[in-house]
mmCIF file of C-alpha atoms and ligand atoms in Angstrom:
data_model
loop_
_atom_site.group_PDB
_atom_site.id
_atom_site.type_symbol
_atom_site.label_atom_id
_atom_site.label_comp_id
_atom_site.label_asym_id
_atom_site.label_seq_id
_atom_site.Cartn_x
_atom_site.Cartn_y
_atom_site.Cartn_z
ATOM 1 C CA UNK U 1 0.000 0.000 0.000
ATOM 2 C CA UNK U 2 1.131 3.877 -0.349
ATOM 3 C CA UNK U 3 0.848 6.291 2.595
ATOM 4 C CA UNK U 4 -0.637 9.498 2.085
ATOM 5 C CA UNK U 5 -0.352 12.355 4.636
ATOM 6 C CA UNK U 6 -3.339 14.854 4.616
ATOM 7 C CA UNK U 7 -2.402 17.668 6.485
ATOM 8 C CA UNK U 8 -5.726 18.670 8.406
ATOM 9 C CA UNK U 9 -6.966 21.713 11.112
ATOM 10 C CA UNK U 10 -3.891 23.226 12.159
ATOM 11 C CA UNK U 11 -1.057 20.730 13.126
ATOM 12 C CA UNK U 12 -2.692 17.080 12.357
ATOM 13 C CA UNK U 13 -2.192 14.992 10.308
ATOM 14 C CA UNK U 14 -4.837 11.969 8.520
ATOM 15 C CA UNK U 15 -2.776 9.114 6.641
ATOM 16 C CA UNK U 16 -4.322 7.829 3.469
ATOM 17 C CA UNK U 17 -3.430 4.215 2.763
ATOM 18 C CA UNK U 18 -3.722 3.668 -1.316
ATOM 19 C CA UNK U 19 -4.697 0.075 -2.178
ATOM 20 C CA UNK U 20 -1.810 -1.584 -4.478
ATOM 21 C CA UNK U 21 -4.165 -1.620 -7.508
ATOM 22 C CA UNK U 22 -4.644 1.862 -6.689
ATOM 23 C CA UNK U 23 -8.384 1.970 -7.048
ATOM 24 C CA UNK U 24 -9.394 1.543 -3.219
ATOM 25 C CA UNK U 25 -8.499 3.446 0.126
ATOM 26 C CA UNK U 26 -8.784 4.260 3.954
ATOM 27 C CA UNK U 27 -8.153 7.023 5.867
ATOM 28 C CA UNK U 28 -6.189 7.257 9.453
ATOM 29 C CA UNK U 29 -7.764 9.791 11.569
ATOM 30 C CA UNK U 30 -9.995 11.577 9.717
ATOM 31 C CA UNK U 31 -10.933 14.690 11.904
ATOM 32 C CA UNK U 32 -11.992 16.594 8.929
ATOM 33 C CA UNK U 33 -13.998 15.443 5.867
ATOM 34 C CA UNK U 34 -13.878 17.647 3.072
ATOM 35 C CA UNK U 35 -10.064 17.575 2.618
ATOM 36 C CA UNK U 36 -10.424 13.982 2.658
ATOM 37 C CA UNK U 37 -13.223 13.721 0.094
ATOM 38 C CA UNK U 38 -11.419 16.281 -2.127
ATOM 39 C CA UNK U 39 -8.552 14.036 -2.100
ATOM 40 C CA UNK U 40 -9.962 10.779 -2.387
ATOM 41 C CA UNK U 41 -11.847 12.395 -5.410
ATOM 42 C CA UNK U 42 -8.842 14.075 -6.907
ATOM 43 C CA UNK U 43 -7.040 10.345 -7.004
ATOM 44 C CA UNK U 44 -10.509 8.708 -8.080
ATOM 45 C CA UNK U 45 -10.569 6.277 -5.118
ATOM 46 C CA UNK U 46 -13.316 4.489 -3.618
ATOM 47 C CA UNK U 47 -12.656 4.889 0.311
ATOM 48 C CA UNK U 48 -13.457 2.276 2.326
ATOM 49 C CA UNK U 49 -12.741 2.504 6.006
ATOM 50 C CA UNK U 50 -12.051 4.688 8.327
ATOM 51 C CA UNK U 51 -9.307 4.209 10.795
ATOM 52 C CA UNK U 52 -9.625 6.014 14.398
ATOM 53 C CA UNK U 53 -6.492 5.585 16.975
ATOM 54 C CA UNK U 54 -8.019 7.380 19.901
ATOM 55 C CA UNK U 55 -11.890 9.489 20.548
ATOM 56 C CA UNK U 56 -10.640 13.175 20.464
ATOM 57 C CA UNK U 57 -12.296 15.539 17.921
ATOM 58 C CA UNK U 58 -8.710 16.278 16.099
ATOM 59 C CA UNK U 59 -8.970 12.494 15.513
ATOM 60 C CA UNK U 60 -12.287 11.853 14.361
ATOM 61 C CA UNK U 61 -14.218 15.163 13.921
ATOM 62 C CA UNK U 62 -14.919 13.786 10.139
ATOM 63 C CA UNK U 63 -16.302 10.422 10.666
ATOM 64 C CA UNK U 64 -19.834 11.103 10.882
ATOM 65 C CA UNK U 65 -19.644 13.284 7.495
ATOM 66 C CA UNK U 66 -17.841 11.140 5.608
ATOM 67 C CA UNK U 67 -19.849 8.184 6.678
ATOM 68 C CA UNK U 68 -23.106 9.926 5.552
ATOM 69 C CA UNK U 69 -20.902 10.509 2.064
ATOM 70 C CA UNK U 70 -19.938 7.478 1.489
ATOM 71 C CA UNK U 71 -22.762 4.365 2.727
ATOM 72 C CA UNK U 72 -21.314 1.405 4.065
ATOM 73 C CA UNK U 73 -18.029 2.555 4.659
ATOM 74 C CA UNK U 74 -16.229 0.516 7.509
ATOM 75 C CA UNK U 75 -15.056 2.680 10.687
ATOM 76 C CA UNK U 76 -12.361 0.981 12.598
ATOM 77 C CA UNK U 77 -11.521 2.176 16.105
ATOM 78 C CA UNK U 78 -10.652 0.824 19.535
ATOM 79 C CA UNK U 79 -13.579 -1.287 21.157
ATOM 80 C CA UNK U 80 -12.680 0.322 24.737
ATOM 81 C CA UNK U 81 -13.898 3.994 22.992
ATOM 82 C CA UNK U 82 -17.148 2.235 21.796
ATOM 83 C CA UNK U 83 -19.576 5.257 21.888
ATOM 84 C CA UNK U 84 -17.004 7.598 21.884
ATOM 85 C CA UNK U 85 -15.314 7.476 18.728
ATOM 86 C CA UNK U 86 -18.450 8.401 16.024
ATOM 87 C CA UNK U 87 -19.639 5.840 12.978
ATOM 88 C CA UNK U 88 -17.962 3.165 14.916
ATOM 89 C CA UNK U 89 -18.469 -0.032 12.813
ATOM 90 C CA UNK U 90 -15.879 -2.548 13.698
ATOM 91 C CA UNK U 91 -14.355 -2.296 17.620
ATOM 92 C CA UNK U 92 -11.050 -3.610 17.913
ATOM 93 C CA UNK U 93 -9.214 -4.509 21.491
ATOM 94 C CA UNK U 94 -5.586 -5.367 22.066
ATOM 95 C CA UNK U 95 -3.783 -7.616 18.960
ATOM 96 C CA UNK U 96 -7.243 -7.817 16.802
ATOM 97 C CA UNK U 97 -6.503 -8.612 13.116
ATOM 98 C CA UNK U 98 -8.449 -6.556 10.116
ATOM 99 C CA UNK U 99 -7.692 -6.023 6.474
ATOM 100 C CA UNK U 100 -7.996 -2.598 4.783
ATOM 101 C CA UNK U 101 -6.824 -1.780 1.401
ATOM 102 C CA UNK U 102 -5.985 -5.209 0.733
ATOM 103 C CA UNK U 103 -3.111 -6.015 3.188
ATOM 104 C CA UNK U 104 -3.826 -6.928 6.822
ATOM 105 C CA UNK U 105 -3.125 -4.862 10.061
ATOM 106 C CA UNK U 106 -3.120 -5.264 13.792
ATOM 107 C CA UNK U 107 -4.499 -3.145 16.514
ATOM 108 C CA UNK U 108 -2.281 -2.537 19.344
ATOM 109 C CA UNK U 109 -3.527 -0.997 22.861
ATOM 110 C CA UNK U 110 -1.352 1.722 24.012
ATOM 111 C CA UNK U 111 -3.228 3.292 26.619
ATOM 112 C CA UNK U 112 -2.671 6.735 28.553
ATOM 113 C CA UNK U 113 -3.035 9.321 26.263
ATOM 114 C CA UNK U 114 -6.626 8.222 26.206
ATOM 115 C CA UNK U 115 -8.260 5.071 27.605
ATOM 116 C CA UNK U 116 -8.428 3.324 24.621
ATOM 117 C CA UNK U 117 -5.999 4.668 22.454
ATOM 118 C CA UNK U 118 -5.046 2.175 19.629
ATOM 119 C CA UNK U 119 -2.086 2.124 17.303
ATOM 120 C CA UNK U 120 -2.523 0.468 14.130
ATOM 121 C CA UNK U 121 0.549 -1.642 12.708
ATOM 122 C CA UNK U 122 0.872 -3.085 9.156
ATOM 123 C CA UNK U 123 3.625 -5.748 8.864
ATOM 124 C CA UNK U 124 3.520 -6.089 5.168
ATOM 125 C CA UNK U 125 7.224 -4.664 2.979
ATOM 126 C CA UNK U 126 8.315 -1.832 4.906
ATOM 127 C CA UNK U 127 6.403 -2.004 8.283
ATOM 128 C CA UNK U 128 4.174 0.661 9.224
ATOM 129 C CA UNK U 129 2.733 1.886 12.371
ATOM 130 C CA UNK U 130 -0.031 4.483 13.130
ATOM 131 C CA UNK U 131 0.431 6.185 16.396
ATOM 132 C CA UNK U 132 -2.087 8.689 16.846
ATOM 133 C CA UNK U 133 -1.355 10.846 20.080
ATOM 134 C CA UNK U 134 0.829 8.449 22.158
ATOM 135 C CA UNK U 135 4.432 7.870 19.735
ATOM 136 C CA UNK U 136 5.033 11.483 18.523
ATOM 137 C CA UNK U 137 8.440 11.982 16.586
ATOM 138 C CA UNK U 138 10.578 12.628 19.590
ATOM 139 C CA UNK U 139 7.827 13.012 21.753
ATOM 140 C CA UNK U 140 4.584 11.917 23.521
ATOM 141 C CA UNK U 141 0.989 12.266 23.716
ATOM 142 C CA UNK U 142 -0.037 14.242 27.293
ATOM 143 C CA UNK U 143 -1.564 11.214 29.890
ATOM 144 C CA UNK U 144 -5.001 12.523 30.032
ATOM 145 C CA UNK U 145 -6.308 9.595 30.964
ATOM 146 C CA UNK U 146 -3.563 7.015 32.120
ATOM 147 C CA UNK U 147 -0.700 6.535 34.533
ATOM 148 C CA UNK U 148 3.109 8.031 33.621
ATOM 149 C CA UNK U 149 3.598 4.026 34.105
ATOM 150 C CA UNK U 150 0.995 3.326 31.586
ATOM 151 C CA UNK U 151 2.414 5.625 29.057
ATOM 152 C CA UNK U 152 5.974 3.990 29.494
ATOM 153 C CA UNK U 153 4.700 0.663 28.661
ATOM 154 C CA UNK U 154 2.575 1.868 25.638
ATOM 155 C CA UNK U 155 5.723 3.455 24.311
ATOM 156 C CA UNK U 156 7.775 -0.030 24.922
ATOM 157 C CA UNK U 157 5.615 -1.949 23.226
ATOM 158 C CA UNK U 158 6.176 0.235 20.166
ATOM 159 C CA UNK U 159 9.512 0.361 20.436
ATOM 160 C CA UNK U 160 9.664 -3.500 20.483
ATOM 161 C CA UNK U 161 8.056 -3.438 16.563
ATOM 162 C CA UNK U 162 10.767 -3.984 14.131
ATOM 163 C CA UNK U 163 13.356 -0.878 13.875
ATOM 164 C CA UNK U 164 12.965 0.240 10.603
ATOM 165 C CA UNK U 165 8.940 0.505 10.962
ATOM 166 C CA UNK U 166 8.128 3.438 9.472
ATOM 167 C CA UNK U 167 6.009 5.816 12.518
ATOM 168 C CA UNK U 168 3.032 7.880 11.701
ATOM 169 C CA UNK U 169 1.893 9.958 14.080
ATOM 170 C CA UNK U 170 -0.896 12.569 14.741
ATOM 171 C CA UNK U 171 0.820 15.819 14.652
ATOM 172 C CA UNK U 172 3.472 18.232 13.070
ATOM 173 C CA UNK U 173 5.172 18.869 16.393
ATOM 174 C CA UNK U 174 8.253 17.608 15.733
ATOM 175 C CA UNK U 175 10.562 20.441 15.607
ATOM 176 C CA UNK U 176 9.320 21.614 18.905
ATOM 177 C CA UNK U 177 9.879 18.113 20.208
ATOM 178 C CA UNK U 178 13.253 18.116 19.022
ATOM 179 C CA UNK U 179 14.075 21.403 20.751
ATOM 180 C CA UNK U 180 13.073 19.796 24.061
ATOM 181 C CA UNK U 181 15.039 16.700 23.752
ATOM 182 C CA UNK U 182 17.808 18.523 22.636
ATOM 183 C CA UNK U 183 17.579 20.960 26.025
ATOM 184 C CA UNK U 184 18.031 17.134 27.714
ATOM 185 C CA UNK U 185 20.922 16.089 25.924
ATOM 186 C CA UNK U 186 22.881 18.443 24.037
ATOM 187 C CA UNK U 187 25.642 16.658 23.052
ATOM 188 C CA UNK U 188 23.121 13.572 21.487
ATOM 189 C CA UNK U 189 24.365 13.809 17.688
ATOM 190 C CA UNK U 190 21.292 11.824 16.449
ATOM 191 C CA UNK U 191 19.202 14.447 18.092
ATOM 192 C CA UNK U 192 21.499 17.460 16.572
ATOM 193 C CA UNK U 193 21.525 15.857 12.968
ATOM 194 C CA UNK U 194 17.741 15.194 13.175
ATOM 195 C CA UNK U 195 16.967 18.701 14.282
ATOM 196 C CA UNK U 196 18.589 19.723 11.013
ATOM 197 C CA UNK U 197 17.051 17.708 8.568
ATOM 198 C CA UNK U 198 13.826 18.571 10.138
ATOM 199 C CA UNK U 199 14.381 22.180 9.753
ATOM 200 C CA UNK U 200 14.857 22.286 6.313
ATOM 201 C CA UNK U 201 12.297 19.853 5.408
ATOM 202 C CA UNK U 202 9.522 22.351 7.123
ATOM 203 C CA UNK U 203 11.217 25.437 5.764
ATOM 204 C CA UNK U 204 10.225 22.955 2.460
ATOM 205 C CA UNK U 205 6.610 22.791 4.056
ATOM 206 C CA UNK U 206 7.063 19.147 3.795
ATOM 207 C CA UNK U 207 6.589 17.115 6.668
ATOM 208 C CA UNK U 208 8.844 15.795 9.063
ATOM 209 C CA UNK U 209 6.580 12.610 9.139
ATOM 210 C CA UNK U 210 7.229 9.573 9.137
ATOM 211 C CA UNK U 211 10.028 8.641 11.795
ATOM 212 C CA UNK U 212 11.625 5.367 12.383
ATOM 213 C CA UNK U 213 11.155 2.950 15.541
ATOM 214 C CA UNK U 214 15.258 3.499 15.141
ATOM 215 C CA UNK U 215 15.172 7.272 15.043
ATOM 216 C CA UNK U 216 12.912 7.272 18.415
ATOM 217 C CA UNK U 217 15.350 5.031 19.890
ATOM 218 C CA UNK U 218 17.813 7.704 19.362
ATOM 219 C CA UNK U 219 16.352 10.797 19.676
ATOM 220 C CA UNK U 220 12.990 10.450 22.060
ATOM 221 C CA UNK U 221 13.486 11.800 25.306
ATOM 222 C CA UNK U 222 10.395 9.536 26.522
ATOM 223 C CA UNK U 223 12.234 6.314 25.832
ATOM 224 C CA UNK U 224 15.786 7.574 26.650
ATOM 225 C CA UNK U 225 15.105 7.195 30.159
ATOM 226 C CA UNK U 226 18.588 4.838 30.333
ATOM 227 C CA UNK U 227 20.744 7.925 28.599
ATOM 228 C CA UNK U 228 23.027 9.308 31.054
ATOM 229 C CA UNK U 229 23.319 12.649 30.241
ATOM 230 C CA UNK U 230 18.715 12.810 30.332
ATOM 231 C CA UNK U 231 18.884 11.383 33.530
ATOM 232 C CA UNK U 232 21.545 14.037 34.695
ATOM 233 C CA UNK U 233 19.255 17.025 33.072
ATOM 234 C CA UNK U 234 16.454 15.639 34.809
ATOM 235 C CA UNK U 235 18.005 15.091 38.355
ATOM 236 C CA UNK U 236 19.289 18.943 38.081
ATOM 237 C CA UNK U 237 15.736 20.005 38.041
ATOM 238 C CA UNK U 238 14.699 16.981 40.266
ATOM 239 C CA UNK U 239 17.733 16.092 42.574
ATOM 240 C CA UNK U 240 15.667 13.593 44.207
ATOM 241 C CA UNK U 241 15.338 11.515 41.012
ATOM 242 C CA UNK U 242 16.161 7.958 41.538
ATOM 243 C CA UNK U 243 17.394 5.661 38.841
ATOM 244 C CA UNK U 244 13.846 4.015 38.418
ATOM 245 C CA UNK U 245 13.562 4.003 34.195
ATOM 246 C CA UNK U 246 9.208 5.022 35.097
ATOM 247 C CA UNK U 247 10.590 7.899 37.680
ATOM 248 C CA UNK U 248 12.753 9.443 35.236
ATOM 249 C CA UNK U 249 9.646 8.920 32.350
ATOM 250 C CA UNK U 250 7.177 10.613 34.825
ATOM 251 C CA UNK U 251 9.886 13.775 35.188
ATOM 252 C CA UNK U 252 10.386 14.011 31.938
ATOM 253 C CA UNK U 253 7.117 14.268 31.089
ATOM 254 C CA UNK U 254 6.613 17.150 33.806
ATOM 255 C CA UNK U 255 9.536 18.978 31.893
ATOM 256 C CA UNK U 256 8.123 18.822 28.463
ATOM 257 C CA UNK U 257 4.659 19.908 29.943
ATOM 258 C CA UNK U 258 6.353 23.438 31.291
ATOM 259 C CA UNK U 259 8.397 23.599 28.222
HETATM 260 FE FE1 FE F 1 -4.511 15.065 18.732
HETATM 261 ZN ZN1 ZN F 2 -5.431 13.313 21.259
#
């Protein structure tokens, strides 16, 4: 399948997966509709599903319009957000199988941003994963409605998918993610050399999007909680800071919230 981003509302993005025969499609968190229409139409596709990782309106504020625009349209979203997440057709809970645009995915709970959250991963050539508002490129999703301990584990079990799955996440805030891990660890040359090519690719308007499982490894403050020189940054705002990998998450995430 090809990957579309559709940049939507201010900073989001929706993904739109092209069928190989290039005739069918689905769209990853659809919070608006008429950009999506317009572009399904422009590429004379037949859309059908709808992909939701998590209930917030910047996720799925188009479902219900698209829905009534195209009948019979599957809406895939996490069976935990059942009456939350509009259209909902087919609810999905931890390591569910589906098939959209011919190849088959897996739903994977990572809980804490919201409840329910679901990433969506797609094993097939180059792996893919969706990660709505929990994996950001060098960042994470704020725990609205989970534990700092929750969010730690969501974000390990995404970092245990293959390294060169390619990440798709739900906003543009990269560069402003960067800027923060790099105020962590300034001497992290992954972070430095990322920081550049992000730059230039936004001065481009293109987006930053998609990451690597690998880059994040590198260059995430919220799964670098074993670097030396985070764990130093942290403890000078924090001096009581144990070693404790969840501790150091939890103060991180404080940081980045007063950023
Ligand atoms: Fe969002
Ligand atoms: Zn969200």
């Amino acid at each position: 399948m090809e990957i579309v981003p559709i940049p939507l509302l201010s900073d989001n993005y929706g993904y739109l997966l092209i069928h190989a025969d290039g005739t069918r499609a689905a769209i990853v968190d659809c919070s608006e509709a008429a950009p999506v229409l317009a572009e399904v139409a422009r590429r004379n596709l037949k859309l059908e599903a709808i992909l939701a990782t998590h209930w917030h309106f910047d996720h799925v504020g188009g479902n219900e319009e698209v829905a009534r625009a195209v009948p019979g349209i599957r809406v895939l979203g996490s069976a935990g957000e059942e009456g939350r997440v509009p259209a909902l057709t087919e609810p999905l809970a931890d390591g569910d199988e589906f098939e959209v645009v011919g190849v088959r995915g897996r739903a994977i709970a990572i809980p804490s941003h919201t409840k329910g959250h679901v990433a969506y991963f797609f094993q097939e050539g180059t792996p893919s994963v969706f990660s709505g508002d929990t994996l950001f490129a060098a960042g994470c999703g704020r725990l609205f409605e989970g534990s700092a301990e929750q969010m730690a584990h969501s974000l390990a079990k995404l970092m245990a998918l293959p390294d060169e799955t390619r990440v798709y996440c739900g906003h543009e805030y990269t560069e402003g993610n960067l800027r923060f891990a790099h105020s962590l660890e300034p001497t992290n040359s992954d972070i430095n050399a990322k920081i550049e090519r992000v730059r230039a690719l936004r001065a481009d308007d293109q987006p930053s999007i998609p990451s690597t499982i690998a880059e994040e490894k590198l260059t995430n403050p919220f799964v670098r909680a074993s670097s030396t020189e985070l764990q130093a940054s942290v403890r000078a705002r924090y001096p009581d800071l144990g070693d404790d990998p969840i501790a150091v998450f939890a103060k991180t995430r404080e940081l980045k919230d007063n950023f």
